[in-house]
């Protein structure tokens, strides 16, 4: 049996201090931390605050206090109750002094309003109801004051029985000064009279307004010097002797503008019964570390042996006692670590440093206030004062503030880094575990969001008489007992009853072996709530083999004896509030059963055989519980059925059925049958409680005494005996300190890992019956359906999921559909009743989602939805019926199902009427109005009754609208406006024709844009469904042009910024600053009282400014401070004569405007920023050109020496000369820069074209003429060369290109250009050391014809660098002479022959080295040695020229110089 709760012992004394305080504001971290520090330092246990003006949350916490809050009203009012986290003074007359805490799990908010906060709290046997109240001021009207005090009496009546009321109130009551408690005869205002009556009625005694010694307790000082005690603490009269007033809180510092003082009282009460022991808590994070696992292995290894004859309860108790004792020593809970697992030690240290710095800053402010006060008193006494200490204090405070600000920034940055690292680690771990784990991880993120979980508030159940229940947990326990058919019991009465011994020896099962148990313990989740003993799952997960070895003998005892320990048959129920329901009712709470961690490990071990059993009895669509069976499968059944109904245009529905407390109400007796060894009296009692008819009782008893489902599906007997033992004599407990126990008779062990499987084994019977009924009804409906309709009404999916059933239906018409719904609900209600379940017919639970189509569907929908009010009455029995709600939308397994007909599937959210009409292809409201006016005018004209015509035509406003409509409609119908009215009067029937034409014309005008707009809206709809937030960006005004400093050229966004730069950087002051001295303008004779106001005047008044500047006066007066000392005085006229120079009128200064930078100036400065590398420069130039950021700049403005932009690879230019010419034009046009650039510096033809190509070649080596290097000797080669060159010449003459040239051209190619007016200016060929000084005569040919020769691949090997050049003996030895690298020697050799060099590198150091070749000169001997080198004599300057022949294509390479 369960161990009985400890009996109360002798009474003990409990001491604590209470404060009530009107704080004026509890906003801001600094104010909250200040209150927290001062209350904690004064030893306050309960602090009631009024007028907090903040609502941080229903329950929050500070460093030393738990905080419960009520709502504020637009930043006003609000109450809070602070409960200390420290121990209370608790002295036992027998055991001596000990400590006790406020039980945070017992906090409950009973009443919350801006002026009231009633909470209950518990400390051991003491149940306390703390009420923080704030009365109306004495200036309020008497009826309002009376109403407030009546409400306070109602709040006090809500206090549950057994709770001691403690009233902390800002009463705004004036009593005569006396050391006696307030009485009616002492009242001096209406609030005081009301308070005295309340205290007498509620039998409360409040603190006095004077101490026993006669000193006044002044809690409020008015602006006129009035002093009163407005704040009181009251407790029951019979406990008033234990409450002692101690006055206001000594040394308290609040807000600077406070007018209240906190009242302090000391309470010493004698509480019956010793304080309850505090539950053990362990450091579970340390258990999963390597060191923690080693400790746990030692703990399991040291578990004492338990004799075989010991019963299962004592056996488990011995194991748990050993584990609890060892864990409390090995893993005590440490409070020095952060609560969030994300934070690393570095961030945690920063947070602690921030807290210390906040305390230091607070102490510094207090010391500064004391220093200031000391200086003031010294000044009043006439003593000398020094400002040095005060100034030093201000500097210290500023230093603390700056350090705190910097530290907060570091904390935020460190937190972000820790969060990012934790998120990356979590995603990486999930990715390693597979796609399913990654999917679950992302679903967890999307569902849960932040990890913050609001602290729990204990339930407070309001009874029908208007009072709160004395024990809300007991009320909830009785509420939960309804579903499980439970009865209130006691812990010592919950026995473990052994079953009959097995008839044959039990065979060992692998599912109950040590290995299987180890897998079960190893698969336990971490971070979950623990069971009654408090042993965490991390303990068993850290050493699953040790846990399995320790519990294996106990499991064997359970198999043989057919009984398990009581701790494995129940658990503790935790009340969880349901969303969107009033928490003061029992229906707003649901129960979560916390089972023992060891039970969960054993249950996971036997899950395999139960899953095999489920596979034998489950239906097709019955989902859940099985591995690899996600929610998407039953969701697909429901969604697919709706899609099929819409696709076929058929009538059908989805009937959603929800069971009430399914896991708790299921009759489990059918699972084990006769193996449960239940007595006949027990079964009779249960049958009478569940069923009304004898037939139903007989059916239940027959199942309970027959073979169970487990035995019928061949579940091994040892597993059956273990499962049966966990389902017999079950129980649950509720409550915190005083627990209440209930013995249950139904349910499938909710809270255990196998509860879902056990429920589905029983519920499968219901789904089988539904499938048979649906098949029968589908066949009957198909027989009545005409074959021409082509519909198979019997072919529908099966009902899906578990207790949340989705039953698909299909019928011939709406009446047949509703008949099917009635029959199915009746049969389903009877079938579910047989297993102990009931249907939840409330709205949003059990509902019908119909799809009605076909002939007569409109009338059917009208009758069903309008006339019946979207409800369908279903008779369940001869004396009961229920109402089924009909809906168009239903959330099934987290997915919204919608049966309404969608036209486009696009949401109209954020769309205008015109956009909706455009997408739908209909006229907009204005167009429809125009057409209706014309049509209506035609009807009026055609009416034979002249009175009707006169009635409408006399309305001038309507007639004006008709005129405008006729003009607009006639225009679209090509009818002259002047003759339109005459035609309508002669032929009124034209009105309808014109209206149709006008509507068709308007729709057709937008028809071409509709598909594109529909695609755009559909894309936005997909983004919205994916979670994107869409917003409309308003058009922004034109940006202000940058203002440039004429001295240095720096650009600024505003003229003011430019002026500040000129003053600070160049010492150039603005004219108004130069002219301003003193505080008065001597020109217009006006005193402005401050220099800043004078400067504003001179900025606006140019005549005054010019006169002062022209006078060239030297400022002999000291500069005036710009502070607001006299800024509040109005400007006044000076008295006396003005200086002589004030009458001068110099010529007006020339109007000068600040140099305004062109729009491209800022982009250009970004490009030329020092330190920009080539890898940064090239993309920046390309982006600036493409996006037009350099609009207005010229090529001379761009300081770009060389930039090679992308090359196009098209191979169609060699098909024919004409095609070659056209393609060259296209390429140049494509490469021409956008504005602001006007031309290209140089364009080269990459290599000669190769006639006869088919356009499929991608590079020169693939060209047929490349292999034999035949150059331009092809008969058609010259035609292609001339065609391509003529294009470049044309662009050169148009000044679109500054220089044109070729690449890889040999002498034969140049012969083709002999008649050209412009010859190539550059020829780019391969040239490097090892090829000779003049390979194939290319260099001499270029010098002869004045062509610049440019070397590509200057280092050999086709641009990759030759080994002989990079590290050969020749270049290396020469380089050593000059202190240069071999690369620099090779480049210098090329430059020495007056050949241009084209280099390329992504290495910044290499680029720099390439330019450092002009500070030395090669000797003649070294030049001769390099000229004679022939290690690369096989390389040719052109890859096409050993003999002129055709080439591949005319590819254009653009180079900007």
JSON list of C-alpha atoms in Angstrom, two decimals, residues 1327 1331-1343 1349 1389 1393 1427 1437:
[
{"chain": "A", "resi": 1327, "resn": "UNK", "atom": "CA", "xyz": [54.71, 36.35, -74.70]},
{"chain": "A", "resi": 1331, "resn": "UNK", "atom": "CA", "xyz": [59.82, 32.06, -76.20]},
{"chain": "A", "resi": 1332, "resn": "UNK", "atom": "CA", "xyz": [62.61, 34.34, -77.46]},
{"chain": "A", "resi": 1333, "resn": "UNK", "atom": "CA", "xyz": [62.84, 38.09, -77.84]},
{"chain": "A", "resi": 1334, "resn": "UNK", "atom": "CA", "xyz": [60.77, 38.21, -81.07]},
{"chain": "A", "resi": 1335, "resn": "UNK", "atom": "CA", "xyz": [58.82, 34.95, -81.46]},
{"chain": "A", "resi": 1336, "resn": "UNK", "atom": "CA", "xyz": [57.62, 34.48, -85.08]},
{"chain": "A", "resi": 1337, "resn": "UNK", "atom": "CA", "xyz": [58.32, 38.16, -85.69]},
{"chain": "A", "resi": 1338, "resn": "UNK", "atom": "CA", "xyz": [55.23, 39.35, -83.81]},
{"chain": "A", "resi": 1339, "resn": "UNK", "atom": "CA", "xyz": [57.09, 42.09, -81.88]},
{"chain": "A", "resi": 1340, "resn": "UNK", "atom": "CA", "xyz": [58.87, 43.49, -84.92]},
{"chain": "A", "resi": 1341, "resn": "UNK", "atom": "CA", "xyz": [55.62, 43.45, -86.91]},
{"chain": "A", "resi": 1342, "resn": "UNK", "atom": "CA", "xyz": [53.90, 45.45, -84.18]},
{"chain": "A", "resi": 1343, "resn": "UNK", "atom": "CA", "xyz": [56.73, 48.00, -84.00]},
{"chain": "A", "resi": 1349, "resn": "UNK", "atom": "CA", "xyz": [51.83, 44.64, -78.34]},
{"chain": "A", "resi": 1389, "resn": "UNK", "atom": "CA", "xyz": [62.02, 41.46, -69.24]},
{"chain": "A", "resi": 1393, "resn": "UNK", "atom": "CA", "xyz": [61.08, 45.26, -74.79]},
{"chain": "A", "resi": 1427, "resn": "UNK", "atom": "CA", "xyz": [66.40, 36.56, -74.75]},
{"chain": "A", "resi": 1437, "resn": "UNK", "atom": "CA", "xyz": [52.19, 34.01, -79.68]}
]
